[in-house]
Amino acid sequence: MPSIAVLRRLNRYEYQYQRRPEDFFAQYNQGQLGDEIDFVEWANGYRHYLELHHILGSIPLLPILPSSPSPFSQNWEKGSQIQNPSPKLGRGI
């Protein structure tokens, strides 16, 4: 996903101008908003966001390999308690 810095910057402009980034970007690209520095930076930030979203969204996730179950989890699933392997442990040796 896009970096936190990019998202914060977009959020700041969205709050400041009370517009969704998608709506702003469409209006900006149609030449309806002018070339104020905030609009240029917002448009560039939104382009950056779209590129990161596209690149990172196209990376396949690594398959999750099944792990061998822990003997401890098997015992808990069966409802039994794990026996202390050494009777001396926990008795203030």
mmCIF file of C-alpha atoms in Angstrom:
data_model
loop_
_atom_site.group_PDB
_atom_site.id
_atom_site.type_symbol
_atom_site.label_atom_id
_atom_site.label_comp_id
_atom_site.label_asym_id
_atom_site.label_seq_id
_atom_site.Cartn_x
_atom_site.Cartn_y
_atom_site.Cartn_z
ATOM 1 C CA MET A 1 0.000 0.000 0.000
ATOM 2 C CA PRO A 2 1.059 3.589 -0.404
ATOM 3 C CA SER A 3 3.331 5.184 2.144
ATOM 4 C CA ILE A 4 1.933 6.848 5.227
ATOM 5 C CA ALA A 5 3.502 10.178 4.222
ATOM 6 C CA VAL A 6 1.650 10.183 0.889
ATOM 7 C CA LEU A 7 -1.640 9.310 2.570
ATOM 8 C CA ARG A 8 -1.204 12.027 5.199
ATOM 9 C CA ARG A 9 -0.480 14.638 2.564
ATOM 10 C CA LEU A 10 -3.549 13.638 0.550
ATOM 11 C CA ASN A 11 -5.659 13.646 3.686
ATOM 12 C CA ARG A 12 -4.483 17.163 4.546
ATOM 13 C CA TYR A 13 -5.527 18.517 1.131
ATOM 14 C CA GLU A 14 -8.817 16.638 1.264
ATOM 15 C CA TYR A 15 -9.613 18.194 4.648
ATOM 16 C CA GLN A 16 -8.398 21.665 3.667
ATOM 17 C CA TYR A 17 -10.400 21.839 0.428
ATOM 18 C CA GLN A 18 -13.311 19.586 1.474
ATOM 19 C CA ARG A 19 -13.004 17.443 -1.657
ATOM 20 C CA ARG A 20 -12.404 13.800 -2.291
ATOM 21 C CA PRO A 21 -9.079 13.221 -4.060
ATOM 22 C CA GLU A 22 -10.804 11.480 -6.973
ATOM 23 C CA ASP A 23 -13.105 14.455 -7.553
ATOM 24 C CA PHE A 24 -10.266 16.941 -7.221
ATOM 25 C CA PHE A 25 -8.068 15.015 -9.641
ATOM 26 C CA ALA A 26 -10.797 14.790 -12.268
ATOM 27 C CA GLN A 27 -11.478 18.547 -12.042
ATOM 28 C CA TYR A 28 -7.765 19.375 -12.034
ATOM 29 C CA ASN A 29 -7.126 17.274 -15.137
ATOM 30 C CA GLN A 30 -10.020 19.014 -16.912
ATOM 31 C CA GLY A 31 -8.405 22.397 -16.170
ATOM 32 C CA GLN A 32 -11.198 23.555 -13.878
ATOM 33 C CA LEU A 33 -9.033 24.441 -10.863
ATOM 34 C CA GLY A 34 -6.027 26.402 -12.069
ATOM 35 C CA ASP A 35 -2.359 25.974 -11.237
ATOM 36 C CA GLU A 36 -2.117 27.012 -7.599
ATOM 37 C CA ILE A 37 0.840 25.410 -5.852
ATOM 38 C CA ASP A 38 -1.425 23.390 -3.546
ATOM 39 C CA PHE A 39 -3.301 21.971 -6.512
ATOM 40 C CA VAL A 40 -0.105 21.056 -8.346
ATOM 41 C CA GLU A 41 1.296 19.347 -5.241
ATOM 42 C CA TRP A 42 -2.010 17.595 -4.537
ATOM 43 C CA ALA A 43 -2.212 16.329 -8.127
ATOM 44 C CA ASN A 44 1.382 15.089 -7.994
ATOM 45 C CA GLY A 45 0.747 13.407 -4.650
ATOM 46 C CA TYR A 46 -2.371 11.738 -5.999
ATOM 47 C CA ARG A 47 -0.461 10.520 -9.076
ATOM 48 C CA HIS A 48 2.171 9.119 -6.726
ATOM 49 C CA TYR A 49 -0.555 7.408 -4.703
ATOM 50 C CA LEU A 50 -2.080 5.853 -7.837
ATOM 51 C CA GLU A 51 1.310 4.598 -9.023
ATOM 52 C CA LEU A 52 2.163 3.050 -5.657
ATOM 53 C CA HIS A 53 -1.279 1.525 -5.373
ATOM 54 C CA HIS A 54 -0.960 0.029 -8.858
ATOM 55 C CA ILE A 55 2.581 -1.276 -8.342
ATOM 56 C CA LEU A 56 2.018 -2.704 -4.893
ATOM 57 C CA GLY A 57 -1.391 -4.074 -5.803
ATOM 58 C CA SER A 58 0.101 -6.040 -8.682
ATOM 59 C CA ILE A 59 2.697 -7.837 -6.562
ATOM 60 C CA PRO A 60 1.424 -11.328 -5.818
ATOM 61 C CA LEU A 61 1.352 -12.299 -2.187
ATOM 62 C CA LEU A 62 3.660 -15.051 -1.065
ATOM 63 C CA PRO A 63 1.827 -18.297 -0.434
ATOM 64 C CA ILE A 64 1.422 -19.178 3.188
ATOM 65 C CA LEU A 65 2.987 -22.539 3.767
ATOM 66 C CA PRO A 66 1.298 -24.822 6.240
ATOM 67 C CA SER A 67 3.328 -25.073 9.393
ATOM 68 C CA SER A 68 3.623 -28.149 11.485
ATOM 69 C CA PRO A 69 1.276 -27.935 14.436
ATOM 70 C CA SER A 70 2.797 -27.376 17.808
ATOM 71 C CA PRO A 71 2.430 -30.240 20.257
ATOM 72 C CA PHE A 72 1.282 -27.649 22.757
ATOM 73 C CA SER A 73 -1.589 -26.460 20.558
ATOM 74 C CA GLN A 74 -2.694 -30.064 19.996
ATOM 75 C CA ASN A 75 -2.894 -30.666 23.710
ATOM 76 C CA TRP A 76 -4.887 -27.509 24.310
ATOM 77 C CA GLU A 77 -7.264 -28.354 21.482
ATOM 78 C CA LYS A 78 -7.995 -31.719 23.083
ATOM 79 C CA GLY A 79 -8.739 -30.003 26.362
ATOM 80 C CA SER A 80 -5.920 -31.678 28.251
ATOM 81 C CA GLN A 81 -3.308 -29.870 30.252
ATOM 82 C CA ILE A 82 0.365 -30.053 29.434
ATOM 83 C CA GLN A 83 2.193 -32.031 32.050
ATOM 84 C CA ASN A 84 5.239 -30.470 33.655
ATOM 85 C CA PRO A 85 8.209 -32.448 32.240
ATOM 86 C CA SER A 86 10.195 -32.050 35.434
ATOM 87 C CA PRO A 87 8.572 -32.355 38.840
ATOM 88 C CA LYS A 88 11.324 -30.131 40.295
ATOM 89 C CA LEU A 89 10.381 -27.127 38.153
ATOM 90 C CA GLY A 90 8.350 -24.532 39.950
ATOM 91 C CA ARG A 91 8.914 -25.982 43.435
ATOM 92 C CA GLY A 92 11.586 -23.619 44.708
ATOM 93 C CA ILE A 93 14.469 -26.018 44.160
#
